[in-house]
Amino acid sequence: MKNYFFVFSFIILVFGLTNCSQDDNGGSTNPNANVKSGPCENGSVGGLYPCNGYDLISSIPLIEMGAQGGNDSWGWTDPSTGKEYALIGLDNGTAFIDISTASTPIYLGKLPTATVSSSWRDVKVYQNHAFIVSEAPDHGMQVFDLTRLRNVSNPPETFTADTRFEDFGSAHNIVINEDSGFAYAVGTSRAGPFRGGPVFINIQDPKNPIAAGGFLSSGERAYSHDAQAITYSGPDSDYTGREILIGSNEVEVVLADITDKDNPITISTIKYTDVGYTHQGWFTEDMRYFILGDETDEQGVGFNTRTLIFDFEDLDNPKFHMTYTGPTSAIDHNGYVKGNTFYLANYRSGIRMIDISDIGNKNITETGFFDTYPVNDNASFNGAWNVYPYFDSENIVISDIERGFLLIHKSTP
């Protein structure tokens, strides 16, 4: 996200809401309100969280994790035990939570930030290791062996990183292609050799990451705010088996063939109308469509949540397919696809579940939601930052700026 928007909103939150227990309409604004679990009944959980079709299984507030702000999240399933763990980004580190008994999660402890606190932290997982970056100055990439979580006898612990990669300082985000074993740090310094474009890191040996170059886009902007990297198996046979990176580069989307790390090539770029800040996107599972969020268009133009969908049948000539407009004015943040559902972290309107099974016919429908910010759905930077929907249990992790960790599950009919 754009730093100045978040900082302004965070100041407003801290100084405007900290001492309040109700907003003007009687809704609780206390982020530590005592509703840690409950079913979705009559449109809410415990009279606090508006919901449709999703129950609150458990939650852990920021105060219990010794933090003042939440941000990114991801998940890990232990291949030996089958236990599920939530990885929650915090302003001052990364929290590890055992959610194998979903109703009674265990906060195992925290890996502190490598340098100083920051509102921006991002984490991904590869080969049972967490890879963590931050916009904290000189942070680099922390690598943490997640199998260490099996033997936490006295939680919460303060952990140390297994190694730290320091070929870059700050980074906004990290992307991993698990098929190739490469990580891509994006949003690094604009003064660096790739001007904030992806920095390539070979992580096939997780504890010994190796610098492998980077990508300087030939588009209008080199800086990638976020990206997705995949080994391509979509409809364009020209690129079958190639490693493709799709960068959300502030004012455009950039598609690149990064198979040859010494010679990455721009394939095409995408522009669209009413651009605010090209933020993040994700492929459908068949790699035919790309679902994109713009982070500031709701504020700048004034429409409801806008999600743009592009047809990637021909990577050299991607085409605009359709716009999906959500039911609220909230800003969209991170979104991910699992099966026929698009899971969208929608800031003040929480998490939205959107059926994309008929996306080819331009028919997209919201099927459920869980609102972690009950005060209102305004276009401001509060509430749900990220969602992780990929556990076999179908439990869904939410990381929230004010409320920390929440775990939800689809309601039983």
Short mmCIF file of C-alpha atoms in Angstrom, two decimals:
data_model
loop_
_atom_site.label_atom_id
_atom_site.label_comp_id
_atom_site.label_asym_id
_atom_site.label_seq_id
_atom_site.Cartn_x
_atom_site.Cartn_y
_atom_site.Cartn_z
CA MET A 1 0.00 0.00 0.00
CA LYS A 2 1.07 3.56 -0.35
CA ASN A 3 2.84 4.50 2.87
CA TYR A 4 1.36 7.92 3.43
CA PHE A 5 -2.24 6.74 3.14
CA PHE A 6 -1.71 4.10 5.80
CA VAL A 7 0.20 6.35 8.16
CA PHE A 8 -2.57 8.96 8.02
CA SER A 9 -5.28 6.39 8.64
CA PHE A 10 -3.30 4.77 11.45
CA ILE A 11 -2.89 8.13 13.21
CA ILE A 12 -6.62 8.76 12.89
CA LEU A 13 -7.35 5.31 14.29
CA VAL A 14 -5.01 5.61 17.26
CA PHE A 15 -5.93 9.12 18.32
CA GLY A 16 -9.56 9.11 17.24
CA LEU A 17 -10.75 5.70 18.34
CA THR A 18 -8.51 4.49 21.15
CA ASN A 19 -10.66 5.92 23.92
CA CYS A 20 -14.01 5.19 22.31
CA SER A 21 -16.22 2.21 23.01
CA GLN A 22 -18.93 3.01 20.47
CA ASP A 23 -19.22 4.86 17.19
CA ASP A 24 -22.05 7.23 16.40
CA ASN A 25 -24.29 4.32 15.43
CA GLY A 26 -23.58 2.26 18.52
CA GLY A 27 -21.12 -0.17 16.93
CA SER A 28 -18.09 -1.21 18.95
CA THR A 29 -14.81 0.37 17.86
CA ASN A 30 -12.69 -1.35 20.50
CA PRO A 31 -10.31 -3.68 18.65
CA ASN A 32 -9.97 -5.84 21.77
CA ALA A 33 -13.71 -6.32 22.24
CA ASN A 34 -14.37 -9.59 24.06
CA VAL A 35 -15.79 -11.62 21.18
CA LYS A 36 -13.17 -14.24 20.38
CA SER A 37 -15.40 -16.82 18.70
CA GLY A 38 -19.00 -17.58 17.83
CA PRO A 39 -21.40 -18.61 15.08
CA CYS A 40 -22.74 -16.27 12.44
CA GLU A 41 -26.34 -15.80 13.59
CA ASN A 42 -28.82 -13.18 12.39
CA GLY A 43 -26.11 -11.47 10.39
CA SER A 44 -23.42 -11.12 13.04
CA VAL A 45 -21.09 -12.90 15.45
CA GLY A 46 -21.83 -11.88 19.02
CA GLY A 47 -23.49 -8.68 17.86
CA LEU A 48 -20.05 -7.37 16.86
CA TYR A 49 -18.86 -8.74 13.53
CA PRO A 50 -21.25 -8.51 10.55
CA CYS A 51 -21.15 -11.79 8.63
CA ASN A 52 -22.79 -13.91 5.98
CA GLY A 53 -22.13 -17.63 6.00
CA TYR A 54 -18.89 -17.68 8.01
CA ASP A 55 -18.33 -18.36 11.72
CA LEU A 56 -15.57 -16.99 13.92
CA ILE A 57 -13.64 -20.01 15.21
CA SER A 58 -11.03 -18.19 17.29
CA SER A 59 -8.93 -15.04 17.51
CA ILE A 60 -5.87 -13.58 19.20
CA PRO A 61 -5.68 -9.79 19.64
CA LEU A 62 -2.54 -7.77 19.04
CA ILE A 63 -2.02 -7.09 22.74
CA GLU A 64 -1.50 -10.82 23.39
CA MET A 65 1.20 -10.86 20.69
CA GLY A 66 2.92 -7.76 22.05
CA ALA A 67 2.27 -5.68 18.95
CA GLN A 68 0.51 -2.48 17.95
CA GLY A 69 -0.37 -3.30 14.35
CA GLY A 70 -1.01 -6.29 12.12
CA ASN A 71 -0.29 -6.71 8.43
CA ASP A 72 0.40 -9.72 6.22
CA SER A 73 -0.20 -13.43 6.82
CA TRP A 74 0.41 -16.86 5.37
CA GLY A 75 0.06 -20.47 6.46
CA TRP A 76 2.07 -23.67 6.90
CA THR A 77 0.97 -27.28 7.24
CA ASP A 78 3.54 -29.55 8.88
CA PRO A 79 4.00 -32.46 6.43
CA SER A 80 4.95 -34.81 9.26
CA THR A 81 2.14 -34.10 11.73
CA GLY A 82 -0.55 -32.49 9.56
CA LYS A 83 -0.76 -29.62 12.05
CA GLU A 84 -1.70 -26.22 10.66
CA TYR A 85 0.02 -23.00 11.63
CA ALA A 86 -0.79 -19.34 10.96
CA LEU A 87 2.04 -16.91 10.29
CA ILE A 88 0.98 -13.37 11.17
CA GLY A 89 2.93 -10.26 10.24
CA LEU A 90 3.14 -7.64 12.97
CA ASP A 91 4.66 -4.19 13.16
CA ASN A 92 7.51 -5.56 15.29
CA GLY A 93 7.94 -9.11 13.99
CA THR A 94 6.24 -12.28 12.81
CA ALA A 95 3.96 -14.35 15.05
CA PHE A 96 3.59 -18.13 14.80
CA ILE A 97 0.27 -19.64 15.91
CA ASP A 98 -0.59 -23.33 16.22
CA ILE A 99 -4.14 -23.65 14.90
CA SER A 100 -4.28 -27.44 14.74
CA THR A 101 -7.00 -27.22 17.39
CA ALA A 102 -8.79 -24.37 15.72
CA SER A 103 -10.98 -23.33 18.64
CA THR A 104 -8.00 -23.00 21.00
CA PRO A 105 -5.07 -21.59 19.03
CA ILE A 106 -1.68 -21.43 20.71
CA TYR A 107 0.47 -18.34 20.25
CA LEU A 108 3.88 -20.03 20.06
CA GLY A 109 5.91 -16.86 19.90
CA LYS A 110 7.45 -14.23 17.68
CA LEU A 111 10.43 -13.74 15.42
CA PRO A 112 11.31 -10.07 16.07
CA THR A 113 11.95 -7.69 13.20
CA ALA A 114 15.54 -7.76 11.94
CA THR A 115 16.04 -4.04 12.54
CA VAL A 116 13.22 -1.72 13.60
CA SER A 117 9.44 -1.81 13.60
CA SER A 118 7.49 -1.17 10.42
CA SER A 119 3.85 -1.23 9.40
CA TRP A 120 4.83 -3.35 6.37
CA ARG A 121 5.94 -6.96 6.62
CA ASP A 122 5.38 -9.86 4.26
CA VAL A 123 5.87 -13.60 4.60
CA LYS A 124 5.73 -16.64 2.31
CA VAL A 125 6.60 -20.32 2.80
CA TYR A 126 8.77 -22.78 0.85
CA GLN A 127 10.12 -26.19 1.89
CA ASN A 128 9.03 -25.80 5.53
CA HIS A 129 10.76 -22.42 5.87
CA ALA A 130 9.29 -18.94 6.24
CA PHE A 131 10.81 -16.11 4.20
CA ILE A 132 10.11 -12.67 5.64
CA VAL A 133 10.77 -9.16 4.33
CA SER A 134 9.81 -5.72 5.61
CA GLU A 135 9.98 -2.07 4.71
CA ALA A 136 12.05 -1.60 7.86
CA PRO A 137 15.42 -0.11 6.80
CA ASP A 138 18.21 -2.68 6.22
CA HIS A 139 15.91 -5.56 7.11
CA GLY A 140 16.78 -7.95 4.29
CA MET A 141 15.12 -11.36 4.17
CA GLN A 142 14.79 -13.47 7.31
CA VAL A 143 14.66 -17.24 6.90
CA PHE A 144 13.03 -19.29 9.67
CA ASP A 145 12.85 -23.10 9.84
CA LEU A 146 9.21 -23.78 10.66
CA THR A 147 9.90 -27.33 11.86
CA ARG A 148 11.25 -25.68 15.01
CA LEU A 149 7.63 -24.99 15.95
CA ARG A 150 7.16 -28.70 16.67
CA ASN A 151 9.18 -28.42 19.86
CA VAL A 152 7.98 -25.28 21.61
CA SER A 153 7.64 -26.35 25.23
CA ASN A 154 6.99 -23.03 26.95
CA PRO A 155 5.16 -20.60 24.65
CA PRO A 156 5.38 -17.82 23.82
CA GLU A 157 9.03 -17.89 22.81
CA THR A 158 11.20 -15.24 21.22
CA PHE A 159 12.74 -16.82 18.15
CA THR A 160 15.84 -16.05 16.12
CA ALA A 161 16.19 -16.36 12.36
CA ASP A 162 18.10 -19.30 10.94
CA THR A 163 19.72 -17.02 8.40
CA ARG A 164 19.34 -13.56 6.96
CA PHE A 165 19.84 -12.56 3.33
CA GLU A 166 21.15 -8.99 3.13
CA ASP A 167 21.70 -8.30 -0.58
CA PHE A 168 18.85 -5.78 -0.33
CA GLY A 169 17.63 -3.65 2.57
CA SER A 170 13.91 -3.00 2.69
CA ALA A 171 11.29 -4.70 0.52
CA HIS A 172 7.56 -4.30 0.35
CA ASN A 173 6.72 -7.88 -0.47
CA ILE A 174 8.09 -11.31 -1.26
CA VAL A 175 6.85 -13.74 -3.90
CA ILE A 176 7.79 -17.42 -4.19
CA ASN A 177 7.37 -19.87 -7.04
CA GLU A 178 7.38 -23.19 -5.22
CA ASP A 179 7.84 -25.08 -8.51
CA SER A 180 11.13 -23.39 -9.36
CA GLY A 181 12.45 -22.73 -5.85
CA PHE A 182 12.98 -19.03 -6.46
CA ALA A 183 11.91 -16.10 -4.31
CA TYR A 184 11.34 -12.60 -5.65
CA ALA A 185 11.70 -9.59 -3.38
CA VAL A 186 9.59 -6.75 -4.78
CA GLY A 187 9.33 -3.13 -3.79
CA THR A 188 13.01 -2.87 -2.90
CA SER A 189 14.88 0.42 -3.19
CA ARG A 190 14.09 2.50 -6.26
CA ALA A 191 17.77 3.52 -6.17
CA GLY A 192 18.85 -0.11 -6.56
CA PRO A 193 19.98 -1.76 -9.81
CA PHE A 194 16.43 -2.92 -10.64
CA ARG A 195 14.71 0.30 -9.48
CA GLY A 196 12.36 -1.59 -7.16
CA GLY A 197 11.70 -4.39 -9.63
CA PRO A 198 11.91 -8.04 -8.55
CA VAL A 199 15.19 -9.22 -7.02
CA PHE A 200 15.76 -12.91 -7.84
CA ILE A 201 16.86 -15.24 -5.02
CA ASN A 202 17.56 -18.96 -5.38
CA ILE A 203 16.10 -20.59 -2.25
CA GLN A 204 16.29 -24.23 -3.33
CA ASP A 205 18.54 -24.69 -0.30
CA PRO A 206 16.40 -22.59 2.06
CA LYS A 207 19.06 -21.81 4.64
CA ASN A 208 21.54 -20.78 1.95
CA PRO A 209 19.78 -18.28 -0.33
CA ILE A 210 21.77 -17.16 -3.38
CA ALA A 211 21.41 -13.90 -5.29
CA ALA A 212 20.36 -14.59 -8.89
CA GLY A 213 19.90 -11.19 -10.53
CA GLY A 214 16.67 -9.32 -11.04
CA PHE A 215 14.24 -7.77 -13.49
CA LEU A 216 14.16 -4.21 -14.75
CA SER A 217 10.86 -3.75 -16.57
CA SER A 218 10.75 -1.97 -19.90
CA GLY A 219 7.29 -0.63 -19.00
CA GLU A 220 6.47 2.79 -17.62
CA ARG A 221 7.31 1.74 -14.06
CA ALA A 222 10.02 -0.67 -12.93
CA TYR A 223 8.90 -0.70 -9.27
CA SER A 224 6.76 -3.76 -8.49
CA HIS A 225 4.48 -3.32 -5.52
CA ASP A 226 3.38 -6.95 -5.60
CA ALA A 227 3.61 -9.86 -8.03
CA GLN A 228 2.78 -13.48 -8.74
CA ALA A 229 5.32 -15.92 -10.18
CA ILE A 230 4.19 -19.23 -11.66
CA THR A 231 5.36 -22.03 -13.91
CA TYR A 232 2.94 -21.51 -16.76
CA SER A 233 0.43 -24.17 -17.81
CA GLY A 234 -2.31 -21.95 -19.21
CA PRO A 235 -3.95 -21.62 -22.62
CA ASP A 236 -1.07 -19.84 -24.41
CA SER A 237 1.05 -22.77 -25.64
CA ASP A 238 3.90 -20.41 -26.57
CA TYR A 239 4.77 -20.18 -22.88
CA THR A 240 4.01 -23.67 -21.57
CA GLY A 241 6.57 -24.61 -18.93
CA ARG A 242 8.05 -21.11 -18.79
CA GLU A 243 8.36 -19.19 -15.53
CA ILE A 244 6.11 -16.15 -15.78
CA LEU A 245 5.98 -13.18 -13.43
CA ILE A 246 3.04 -10.78 -13.35
CA GLY A 247 3.97 -7.55 -11.64
CA SER A 248 1.55 -4.98 -10.25
CA ASN A 249 3.66 -1.93 -10.99
CA GLU A 250 1.84 1.10 -9.56
CA VAL A 251 0.25 2.31 -12.83
CA GLU A 252 0.26 -0.87 -14.95
CA VAL A 253 0.50 -4.65 -15.00
CA VAL A 254 3.71 -6.10 -16.46
CA LEU A 255 4.03 -9.69 -17.72
CA ALA A 256 7.56 -11.07 -17.96
CA ASP A 257 9.26 -14.33 -18.91
CA ILE A 258 11.84 -14.86 -16.15
CA THR A 259 12.82 -18.44 -17.03
CA ASP A 260 16.34 -17.34 -17.90
CA LYS A 261 17.38 -15.41 -14.82
CA ASP A 262 20.23 -13.81 -16.76
CA ASN A 263 17.89 -12.57 -19.46
CA PRO A 264 14.35 -11.82 -18.20
CA ILE A 265 12.11 -10.48 -20.96
CA THR A 266 9.05 -8.23 -20.83
CA ILE A 267 6.17 -9.98 -22.63
CA SER A 268 3.51 -7.27 -22.45
CA THR A 269 2.06 -4.50 -20.31
CA ILE A 270 -1.52 -3.63 -19.41
CA LYS A 271 -3.09 -0.23 -18.85
CA TYR A 272 -6.64 0.44 -17.66
CA THR A 273 -8.93 3.38 -17.00
CA ASP A 274 -9.26 5.26 -13.69
CA VAL A 275 -5.93 3.95 -12.46
CA GLY A 276 -5.16 4.81 -8.86
CA TYR A 277 -2.46 2.43 -7.61
CA THR A 278 -2.03 -0.94 -9.35
CA HIS A 279 -1.67 -3.09 -6.27
CA GLN A 280 -2.00 -6.90 -6.47
CA GLY A 281 -3.45 -9.65 -8.61
CA TRP A 282 -3.87 -13.41 -8.88
CA PHE A 283 -4.44 -15.97 -11.63
CA THR A 284 -7.50 -18.17 -11.84
CA GLU A 285 -6.43 -21.80 -11.45
CA ASP A 286 -6.63 -22.46 -15.20
CA MET A 287 -4.41 -19.40 -15.77
CA ARG A 288 -6.91 -17.98 -18.25
CA TYR A 289 -7.92 -14.92 -16.22
CA PHE A 290 -6.01 -12.53 -13.98
CA ILE A 291 -7.90 -10.79 -11.16
CA LEU A 292 -6.47 -7.39 -10.22
CA GLY A 293 -7.03 -4.92 -7.41
CA ASP A 294 -6.27 -1.19 -7.56
CA GLU A 295 -5.75 0.15 -4.06
CA THR A 296 -6.66 3.81 -4.35
CA ASP A 297 -9.28 3.99 -7.10
CA GLU A 298 -12.14 3.79 -4.59
CA GLN A 299 -10.82 6.89 -2.84
CA GLY A 300 -9.76 8.73 -5.96
CA VAL A 301 -12.82 8.12 -8.12
CA GLY A 302 -15.48 7.32 -5.55
CA PHE A 303 -17.04 4.09 -6.79
CA ASN A 304 -17.55 0.90 -4.78
CA THR A 305 -14.84 -1.74 -4.50
CA ARG A 306 -13.60 -2.34 -8.04
CA THR A 307 -11.94 -5.58 -9.16
CA LEU A 308 -10.62 -5.76 -12.71
CA ILE A 309 -10.39 -9.02 -14.65
CA PHE A 310 -8.16 -9.55 -17.67
CA ASP A 311 -8.20 -12.34 -20.25
CA PHE A 312 -4.71 -13.88 -20.49
CA GLU A 313 -5.47 -16.37 -23.27
CA ASP A 314 -2.69 -14.71 -25.25
CA LEU A 315 0.08 -13.46 -22.95
CA ASP A 316 1.51 -11.28 -25.71
CA ASN A 317 -1.85 -9.58 -26.11
CA PRO A 318 -3.79 -9.63 -22.82
CA LYS A 319 -7.25 -8.09 -22.98
CA PHE A 320 -9.61 -6.46 -20.53
CA HIS A 321 -12.44 -8.87 -19.72
CA MET A 322 -14.74 -7.28 -17.14
CA THR A 323 -15.11 -5.26 -13.95
CA TYR A 324 -16.63 -6.66 -10.79
CA THR A 325 -18.09 -4.04 -8.43
CA GLY A 326 -18.50 -4.99 -4.79
CA PRO A 327 -21.38 -4.03 -2.49
CA THR A 328 -19.42 -1.55 -0.33
CA SER A 329 -17.16 1.46 -0.78
CA ALA A 330 -14.22 -0.22 1.01
CA ILE A 331 -10.74 -0.43 -0.52
CA ASP A 332 -9.61 -3.79 -1.88
CA HIS A 333 -6.23 -5.12 -0.76
CA ASN A 334 -4.95 -8.69 -1.28
CA GLY A 335 -6.94 -11.37 -3.11
CA TYR A 336 -6.32 -15.07 -3.78
CA VAL A 337 -8.01 -17.81 -5.76
CA LYS A 338 -8.81 -21.27 -4.45
CA GLY A 339 -10.94 -23.40 -6.75
CA ASN A 340 -13.88 -21.32 -7.93
CA THR A 341 -13.69 -18.79 -5.11
CA PHE A 342 -11.84 -15.49 -5.00
CA TYR A 343 -11.01 -14.56 -1.40
CA LEU A 344 -10.59 -10.80 -1.07
CA ALA A 345 -9.19 -8.87 1.88
CA ASN A 346 -11.33 -5.77 1.57
CA TYR A 347 -10.02 -3.56 4.40
CA ARG A 348 -12.96 -2.00 6.30
CA SER A 349 -15.49 -4.45 4.85
CA GLY A 350 -13.46 -7.46 5.99
CA ILE A 351 -13.11 -10.60 3.89
CA ARG A 352 -15.36 -11.18 0.89
CA MET A 353 -15.88 -14.57 -0.79
CA ILE A 354 -16.68 -14.25 -4.49
CA ASP A 355 -17.86 -17.05 -6.80
CA ILE A 356 -15.85 -16.97 -10.04
CA SER A 357 -17.08 -20.28 -11.49
CA ASP A 358 -18.76 -18.45 -14.40
CA ILE A 359 -16.07 -15.80 -14.90
CA GLY A 360 -15.82 -16.66 -18.60
CA ASN A 361 -19.39 -15.43 -19.07
CA LYS A 362 -18.71 -12.31 -16.98
CA ASN A 363 -20.88 -13.57 -14.15
CA ILE A 364 -19.32 -13.05 -10.71
CA THR A 365 -21.27 -13.13 -7.44
CA GLU A 366 -20.44 -12.57 -3.78
CA THR A 367 -21.41 -15.62 -1.74
CA GLY A 368 -20.33 -14.67 1.77
CA PHE A 369 -18.30 -12.31 3.96
CA PHE A 370 -16.87 -11.73 7.41
CA ASP A 371 -16.44 -8.09 8.42
CA THR A 372 -13.61 -7.50 10.88
CA TYR A 373 -14.15 -3.73 10.99
CA PRO A 374 -17.75 -3.23 12.13
CA VAL A 375 -17.68 0.57 12.42
CA ASN A 376 -18.25 1.28 8.73
CA ASP A 377 -17.18 0.28 5.21
CA ASN A 378 -15.53 3.56 4.27
CA ALA A 379 -12.65 3.75 1.81
CA SER A 380 -9.92 3.98 4.46
CA PHE A 381 -6.90 1.88 5.41
CA ASN A 382 -8.17 -0.11 8.40
CA GLY A 383 -9.37 -3.64 8.95
CA ALA A 384 -8.54 -6.79 6.99
CA TRP A 385 -5.06 -6.70 5.44
CA ASN A 386 -4.74 -10.28 4.22
CA VAL A 387 -6.51 -13.61 3.93
CA TYR A 388 -5.01 -17.12 3.68
CA PRO A 389 -7.57 -19.68 2.42
CA TYR A 390 -5.36 -22.67 1.48
CA PHE A 391 -5.57 -25.02 4.48
CA ASP A 392 -7.03 -28.51 3.88
CA SER A 393 -9.22 -27.92 6.95
CA GLU A 394 -10.85 -25.03 5.04
CA ASN A 395 -10.19 -22.80 8.03
CA ILE A 396 -9.39 -19.30 6.78
CA VAL A 397 -6.80 -17.00 8.37
CA ILE A 398 -7.44 -13.27 8.51
CA SER A 399 -4.75 -10.81 9.54
CA ASP A 400 -6.22 -7.50 10.59
CA ILE A 401 -4.48 -4.16 11.15
CA GLU A 402 -6.28 -3.45 14.44
CA ARG A 403 -7.51 -6.87 15.58
CA GLY A 404 -4.56 -9.15 14.85
CA PHE A 405 -5.37 -12.80 14.10
CA LEU A 406 -8.81 -14.21 13.36
CA LEU A 407 -9.73 -17.70 12.15
CA ILE A 408 -13.03 -18.27 10.37
CA HIS A 409 -14.80 -21.20 8.73
CA LYS A 410 -17.79 -21.56 6.48
CA SER A 411 -20.95 -22.01 8.51
CA THR A 412 -22.53 -25.44 8.66
CA PRO A 413 -26.03 -25.35 7.13
#
